[in-house]
Amino acid sequence: MTADMRGAGEAESTGPGSEEQVPLYEEFIYCCGAATQVLKCGPWKDLLESESKTLPRLLFLIIPGNPGLAGYYRTFIRALYHGLNRRYPVWIVSHAGHCKPPNGMGMTEDTDIKELEDVFGLHGQIEHKLDFLRKNVPKDMKLVLIGHSIGCYITLEMMKRASELQVVRSVLLFPTIERMAQSPQGKLLTPVLCKLRYILYMPVYLLSFLPERVKTSMVRFVLRGLKYPDEASVVTSLNLFSVDCVANVLYMASQEMMKVVERDSTTIKQNLKKLTFYYGVADNWCPQQYFEEIKMDFPDGDIRLCEKGIRHAFVLDASREVAAMITDWLQDILTRL
């Protein structure tokens, strides 16, 4: 299934203020026939072929938001792995077709066998993550799933569709799990995403011919409002000058507006003791009203409201802060393992 591996064995720093090196492995694979980027923190590159005595007890798997580019979470997974004292692997799998594949690799696999009918749609992205787990992670491996934004909806669907998964905890960050089109941001963008997204392709196509340094300058200009922008976000954003990537990102987003309507309270109730929700105070995708309503419906749930002013797209400038919070939240689980 692996089509290409880049940066394997390359150690990267955890960031400013840390002299320790963290091994970070980058792979580009076909999963469900679609180009997929995987980032892995820790020495465990292959959990299926490792000897049982060397296997970790737990895998942390990140399910991204949209755009589902793994590179946005590079700093986050390094910080989380470091905060976990390097005891457990921390992986992130991109959404199907959201990454620009390396030279020689197409956006879809050149095969007559179609594994999934609509892998780039919302339903397909859920099955894509389950397929990745089936093909890359032992069935009895304990999991901590960390969803971000639409990744929270996908996480809940994974738990619903594959109850056999050994999930010990799911952390849902800024969860877009209901009424997306009715949210302040949804009201603004739904007409564009559902009816006018095609007109965006031509400008992206024309911009794709610009030199890399010009593209980088444009990204820095867009992110200029951030006090401490994450350098990984600047590099990763260059993927969004690819028409194929942008088309898949917008197509998935259009389905989110149409399909993420009712909160799945049944699945939440069935898994309440395994769930931690983290809502933003001024989040235009999942406003505070949604927090208050779910808190009222599930008073015994671990449902938190951000008091630190962290933005919905936390990976742009608050990756280390969020990683530290998660490490603190999960101490009770980790001590029981």
Short mmCIF file of C-alpha atoms in Angstrom, two decimals:
data_model
loop_
_atom_site.label_atom_id
_atom_site.label_comp_id
_atom_site.label_asym_id
_atom_site.label_seq_id
_atom_site.Cartn_x
_atom_site.Cartn_y
_atom_site.Cartn_z
CA MET A 1 0.00 0.00 0.00
CA THR A 2 2.90 2.35 0.63
CA ALA A 3 3.74 4.36 -2.47
CA ASP A 4 6.48 6.58 -1.12
CA MET A 5 8.20 7.45 2.12
CA ARG A 6 9.90 10.73 2.77
CA GLY A 7 11.90 11.86 5.78
CA ALA A 8 11.96 8.38 7.32
CA GLY A 9 14.33 8.34 10.25
CA GLU A 10 14.78 12.10 10.21
CA ALA A 11 14.81 13.60 13.70
CA GLU A 12 13.23 16.97 14.26
CA SER A 13 13.39 19.34 17.19
CA THR A 14 10.35 19.69 19.41
CA GLY A 15 10.67 23.43 18.97
CA PRO A 16 12.05 26.51 20.70
CA GLY A 17 13.26 25.94 24.22
CA SER A 18 13.83 22.22 23.78
CA GLU A 19 17.15 20.63 22.92
CA GLU A 20 15.76 17.14 22.62
CA GLN A 21 15.18 15.55 19.27
CA VAL A 22 11.97 13.79 18.30
CA PRO A 23 11.90 11.20 15.50
CA LEU A 24 9.22 12.17 12.97
CA TYR A 25 8.45 9.92 9.99
CA GLU A 26 6.52 11.10 6.94
CA GLU A 27 4.83 8.68 4.56
CA PHE A 28 2.71 9.11 1.47
CA ILE A 29 0.49 6.10 0.90
CA TYR A 30 -2.63 5.09 -0.99
CA CYS A 31 -5.49 4.41 1.37
CA CYS A 32 -8.85 3.50 -0.19
CA GLY A 33 -7.12 4.35 -3.47
CA ALA A 34 -6.49 8.00 -2.52
CA ALA A 35 -3.24 9.82 -1.80
CA THR A 36 -2.79 10.11 1.97
CA GLN A 37 -0.07 11.69 4.08
CA VAL A 38 0.83 10.11 7.42
CA LEU A 39 3.07 11.65 10.08
CA LYS A 40 4.35 9.41 12.87
CA CYS A 41 6.08 10.55 16.06
CA GLY A 42 8.15 7.95 17.85
CA PRO A 43 10.32 5.01 16.83
CA TRP A 44 7.38 2.76 15.90
CA LYS A 45 7.14 3.00 12.12
CA ASP A 46 5.21 -0.25 11.60
CA LEU A 47 2.94 -1.50 14.37
CA LEU A 48 1.93 -4.62 12.47
CA GLU A 49 5.43 -5.97 11.94
CA SER A 50 6.93 -5.00 15.29
CA GLU A 51 7.47 -7.77 17.82
CA SER A 52 4.73 -7.89 20.44
CA LYS A 53 7.18 -7.28 23.28
CA THR A 54 8.29 -3.99 21.69
CA LEU A 55 4.79 -2.73 20.87
CA PRO A 56 3.49 0.27 22.80
CA ARG A 57 0.34 -0.17 24.89
CA LEU A 58 -1.41 2.77 23.30
CA LEU A 59 -1.59 4.71 20.03
CA PHE A 60 -2.62 8.36 19.83
CA LEU A 61 -4.28 9.03 16.47
CA ILE A 62 -5.16 12.54 15.32
CA ILE A 63 -8.16 13.06 13.00
CA PRO A 64 -7.72 16.51 11.43
CA GLY A 65 -10.14 19.27 10.58
CA ASN A 66 -10.66 20.63 7.09
CA PRO A 67 -8.31 21.27 5.32
CA GLY A 68 -7.13 17.88 6.51
CA LEU A 69 -3.44 18.42 5.87
CA ALA A 70 -1.25 16.47 8.28
CA GLY A 71 1.48 19.12 8.11
CA TYR A 72 -0.64 21.62 10.05
CA TYR A 73 -0.38 19.29 13.04
CA ARG A 74 3.38 18.69 12.85
CA THR A 75 4.19 20.89 15.86
CA PHE A 76 1.17 19.56 17.76
CA ILE A 77 2.08 15.88 17.48
CA ARG A 78 5.73 16.55 18.37
CA ALA A 79 4.67 18.50 21.46
CA LEU A 80 2.14 15.83 22.45
CA TYR A 81 4.68 13.01 22.00
CA HIS A 82 7.22 14.96 24.06
CA GLY A 83 4.60 15.68 26.76
CA LEU A 84 3.79 11.97 26.97
CA ASN A 85 7.45 11.34 27.84
CA ARG A 86 7.92 9.55 24.49
CA ARG A 87 6.11 6.50 25.80
CA TYR A 88 3.42 6.27 23.12
CA PRO A 89 3.36 6.83 19.34
CA VAL A 90 1.44 9.85 18.10
CA TRP A 91 0.23 9.61 14.50
CA ILE A 92 -1.86 11.77 12.23
CA VAL A 93 -3.46 10.67 8.97
CA SER A 94 -4.49 13.31 6.45
CA HIS A 95 -7.86 13.35 4.78
CA ALA A 96 -7.95 11.54 1.45
CA GLY A 97 -6.78 13.78 -1.37
CA HIS A 98 -6.04 16.86 0.76
CA CYS A 99 -2.24 16.59 0.45
CA LYS A 100 -0.23 17.27 -2.66
CA PRO A 101 1.44 13.92 -3.40
CA PRO A 102 5.15 13.79 -4.22
CA ASN A 103 6.40 13.60 -7.80
CA GLY A 104 5.55 10.29 -9.41
CA MET A 105 2.49 9.70 -7.26
CA GLY A 106 -1.01 10.57 -8.46
CA MET A 107 -3.92 11.84 -6.37
CA THR A 108 -5.62 8.48 -6.93
CA GLU A 109 -4.14 5.03 -7.37
CA ASP A 110 -3.86 3.78 -10.95
CA THR A 111 -5.92 0.63 -10.61
CA ASP A 112 -9.09 -0.88 -12.02
CA ILE A 113 -10.31 -1.74 -8.52
CA LYS A 114 -12.26 1.06 -6.83
CA GLU A 115 -12.11 0.49 -3.08
CA LEU A 116 -14.60 3.24 -2.17
CA GLU A 117 -17.18 5.01 -4.32
CA ASP A 118 -16.74 8.54 -2.93
CA VAL A 119 -13.55 8.60 -0.90
CA PHE A 120 -13.26 12.40 -1.03
CA GLY A 121 -16.75 12.96 0.44
CA LEU A 122 -17.57 13.07 4.14
CA HIS A 123 -18.76 9.46 4.32
CA GLY A 124 -15.71 8.35 2.36
CA GLN A 125 -13.36 10.18 4.71
CA ILE A 126 -14.81 8.26 7.67
CA GLU A 127 -14.33 4.92 5.93
CA HIS A 128 -10.87 6.08 4.87
CA LYS A 129 -9.80 6.43 8.53
CA LEU A 130 -11.28 3.06 9.49
CA ASP A 131 -9.51 1.43 6.55
CA PHE A 132 -6.24 3.01 7.64
CA LEU A 133 -6.64 1.53 11.12
CA ARG A 134 -7.54 -1.91 9.77
CA LYS A 135 -4.46 -2.00 7.55
CA ASN A 136 -1.91 -0.34 9.82
CA VAL A 137 -2.82 -0.94 13.46
CA PRO A 138 -3.22 -4.23 15.39
CA LYS A 139 -6.86 -4.99 16.26
CA ASP A 140 -6.15 -5.15 19.99
CA MET A 141 -4.19 -1.87 20.12
CA LYS A 142 -5.66 0.59 22.60
CA LEU A 143 -6.43 3.96 21.05
CA VAL A 144 -6.74 7.58 22.06
CA LEU A 145 -8.50 9.41 19.23
CA ILE A 146 -8.06 13.19 19.04
CA GLY A 147 -10.46 14.87 16.66
CA HIS A 148 -10.31 18.51 15.61
CA SER A 149 -13.27 20.38 14.12
CA ILE A 150 -14.91 18.06 11.54
CA GLY A 151 -12.45 15.43 12.77
CA CYS A 152 -14.65 15.24 15.88
CA TYR A 153 -17.67 14.26 13.78
CA ILE A 154 -15.52 11.67 12.01
CA THR A 155 -14.26 10.36 15.37
CA LEU A 156 -17.80 9.86 16.69
CA GLU A 157 -18.79 8.11 13.46
CA MET A 158 -15.76 5.82 13.73
CA MET A 159 -16.78 4.83 17.25
CA LYS A 160 -20.34 4.24 16.04
CA ARG A 161 -19.44 2.22 12.94
CA ALA A 162 -16.59 0.20 14.46
CA SER A 163 -17.49 -0.52 18.08
CA GLU A 164 -14.75 -3.16 18.12
CA LEU A 165 -12.09 -0.42 18.20
CA GLN A 166 -10.26 -0.40 21.53
CA VAL A 167 -10.86 3.30 22.19
CA VAL A 168 -10.00 4.28 25.75
CA ARG A 169 -10.54 8.02 25.20
CA SER A 170 -11.61 10.45 22.49
CA VAL A 171 -10.71 14.11 22.81
CA LEU A 172 -12.90 16.35 20.66
CA LEU A 173 -11.35 19.78 20.08
CA PHE A 174 -13.62 22.59 18.86
CA PRO A 175 -16.16 19.99 17.72
CA THR A 176 -18.25 20.67 14.63
CA ILE A 177 -20.70 17.85 15.29
CA GLU A 178 -24.01 19.61 14.65
CA ARG A 179 -25.78 22.39 12.73
CA MET A 180 -22.75 23.49 10.77
CA ALA A 181 -24.73 25.39 8.15
CA GLN A 182 -26.58 27.26 10.93
CA SER A 183 -23.41 28.38 12.69
CA PRO A 184 -22.25 31.99 12.08
CA GLN A 185 -19.47 30.83 9.78
CA GLY A 186 -21.72 28.25 8.14
CA LYS A 187 -24.34 30.86 7.23
CA LEU A 188 -21.63 32.87 5.54
CA LEU A 189 -19.91 30.07 3.64
CA THR A 190 -22.65 27.54 2.82
CA PRO A 191 -23.82 29.34 -0.36
CA VAL A 192 -20.22 29.58 -1.58
CA LEU A 193 -19.33 25.97 -0.74
CA CYS A 194 -22.49 24.42 -2.10
CA LYS A 195 -23.13 26.52 -5.20
CA LEU A 196 -20.16 28.69 -6.09
CA ARG A 197 -17.05 26.71 -5.14
CA TYR A 198 -16.19 25.94 -8.77
CA ILE A 199 -15.43 29.59 -9.53
CA LEU A 200 -12.56 29.40 -7.04
CA TYR A 201 -10.69 26.79 -9.07
CA MET A 202 -9.48 29.12 -11.82
CA PRO A 203 -7.78 31.65 -9.49
CA VAL A 204 -6.09 28.78 -7.65
CA TYR A 205 -4.95 27.29 -10.97
CA LEU A 206 -3.42 30.61 -12.04
CA LEU A 207 -1.74 31.14 -8.65
CA SER A 208 -0.22 27.66 -8.85
CA PHE A 209 2.22 28.93 -11.51
CA LEU A 210 3.77 31.51 -9.18
CA PRO A 211 7.30 30.89 -7.86
CA GLU A 212 7.45 29.17 -4.45
CA ARG A 213 8.91 32.25 -2.75
CA VAL A 214 5.96 34.37 -3.96
CA LYS A 215 3.48 31.77 -2.71
CA THR A 216 5.27 31.68 0.65
CA SER A 217 5.10 35.48 0.90
CA MET A 218 1.36 35.36 0.16
CA VAL A 219 0.80 32.79 2.91
CA ARG A 220 2.79 34.87 5.39
CA PHE A 221 0.70 37.91 4.45
CA VAL A 222 -2.55 36.01 5.11
CA LEU A 223 -1.22 34.79 8.49
CA ARG A 224 0.24 38.18 9.44
CA GLY A 225 -2.36 38.69 12.20
CA LEU A 226 -0.97 35.82 14.25
CA LYS A 227 1.40 36.82 17.03
CA TYR A 228 3.47 33.64 16.84
CA PRO A 229 2.55 31.83 13.60
CA ASP A 230 3.63 28.21 13.39
CA GLU A 231 6.22 27.82 10.64
CA ALA A 232 4.80 24.38 9.82
CA SER A 233 1.51 26.09 8.91
CA VAL A 234 3.26 28.35 6.41
CA VAL A 235 4.90 25.43 4.61
CA THR A 236 1.77 23.26 4.72
CA SER A 237 -0.44 26.03 3.31
CA LEU A 238 1.49 25.83 0.04
CA ASN A 239 -0.53 22.67 -0.68
CA LEU A 240 -3.55 24.95 -1.12
CA PHE A 241 -2.08 26.30 -4.36
CA SER A 242 -2.92 22.92 -5.90
CA VAL A 243 -6.29 22.82 -7.68
CA ASP A 244 -6.74 19.11 -6.92
CA CYS A 245 -6.19 19.66 -3.19
CA VAL A 246 -8.48 22.69 -3.05
CA ALA A 247 -11.21 20.89 -5.03
CA ASN A 248 -11.18 17.99 -2.55
CA VAL A 249 -11.12 20.33 0.45
CA LEU A 250 -14.10 22.36 -0.81
CA TYR A 251 -16.06 19.29 -1.91
CA MET A 252 -15.75 17.77 1.56
CA ALA A 253 -16.68 21.11 3.14
CA SER A 254 -19.82 21.36 1.00
CA GLN A 255 -20.92 17.94 2.25
CA GLU A 256 -20.25 19.00 5.84
CA MET A 257 -22.72 21.86 5.46
CA MET A 258 -25.39 19.50 4.16
CA LYS A 259 -24.79 16.42 6.31
CA VAL A 260 -23.66 17.66 9.73
CA VAL A 261 -27.06 18.67 11.04
CA GLU A 262 -28.33 16.78 14.10
CA ARG A 263 -25.98 16.02 16.97
CA ASP A 264 -25.60 12.24 17.41
CA SER A 265 -26.69 12.19 21.05
CA THR A 266 -27.16 8.40 20.98
CA THR A 267 -23.50 7.72 20.18
CA ILE A 268 -22.42 10.37 22.68
CA LYS A 269 -24.57 8.81 25.42
CA GLN A 270 -23.21 5.33 24.69
CA ASN A 271 -19.61 6.54 24.90
CA LEU A 272 -19.93 9.45 27.33
CA LYS A 273 -17.33 8.19 29.80
CA LYS A 274 -14.77 7.97 26.99
CA LEU A 275 -15.35 11.48 25.62
CA THR A 276 -13.81 14.87 26.39
CA PHE A 277 -15.25 17.90 24.57
CA TYR A 278 -13.44 21.24 24.32
CA TYR A 279 -15.41 24.22 22.98
CA GLY A 280 -14.22 27.73 22.15
CA VAL A 281 -15.74 30.89 23.62
CA ALA A 282 -15.76 32.84 20.36
CA ASP A 283 -15.89 29.97 17.85
CA ASN A 284 -17.96 30.79 14.79
CA TRP A 285 -18.13 27.12 13.72
CA CYS A 286 -19.41 25.73 17.03
CA PRO A 287 -20.62 28.72 19.06
CA GLN A 288 -20.92 28.83 22.83
CA GLN A 289 -24.65 28.15 22.53
CA TYR A 290 -23.81 24.65 21.28
CA PHE A 291 -21.60 24.12 24.33
CA GLU A 292 -24.34 25.24 26.70
CA GLU A 293 -26.90 22.94 25.08
CA ILE A 294 -24.73 19.82 25.08
CA LYS A 295 -23.66 20.58 28.66
CA MET A 296 -27.34 20.74 29.63
CA ASP A 297 -28.11 17.46 27.85
CA PHE A 298 -25.08 15.67 29.34
CA PRO A 299 -24.41 17.26 32.75
CA ASP A 300 -22.14 14.37 33.77
CA GLY A 301 -20.01 14.57 30.64
CA ASP A 302 -16.47 15.93 30.48
CA ILE A 303 -17.46 19.01 28.47
CA ARG A 304 -15.15 22.00 28.79
CA LEU A 305 -15.18 25.60 27.62
CA CYS A 306 -11.90 27.26 26.63
CA GLU A 307 -10.91 30.07 28.96
CA LYS A 308 -7.66 30.92 27.21
CA GLY A 309 -8.88 32.56 24.03
CA ILE A 310 -7.58 29.77 21.80
CA ARG A 311 -8.88 30.01 18.23
CA HIS A 312 -10.76 27.25 16.38
CA ALA A 313 -7.73 26.71 14.12
CA PHE A 314 -5.45 26.21 17.13
CA VAL A 315 -2.71 24.59 15.02
CA LEU A 316 -1.84 28.00 13.59
CA ASP A 317 -0.42 29.35 16.84
CA ALA A 318 -1.36 27.29 19.93
CA SER A 319 -0.27 23.71 19.22
CA ARG A 320 2.01 23.37 22.24
CA GLU A 321 -0.55 24.88 24.60
CA VAL A 322 -3.29 22.47 23.50
CA ALA A 323 -0.91 19.49 23.60
CA ALA A 324 0.00 20.35 27.19
CA MET A 325 -3.68 20.53 28.17
CA ILE A 326 -4.45 17.14 26.64
CA THR A 327 -1.50 15.54 28.41
CA ASP A 328 -2.86 16.90 31.69
CA TRP A 329 -6.42 15.72 30.99
CA LEU A 330 -5.31 12.16 30.26
CA GLN A 331 -3.10 11.57 33.29
CA ASP A 332 -5.71 9.40 35.02
CA ILE A 333 -5.96 7.07 32.00
CA LEU A 334 -2.22 6.86 31.48
CA THR A 335 -1.53 5.95 35.10
CA ARG A 336 -3.99 3.04 34.87
CA LEU A 337 -2.31 1.47 31.82
#
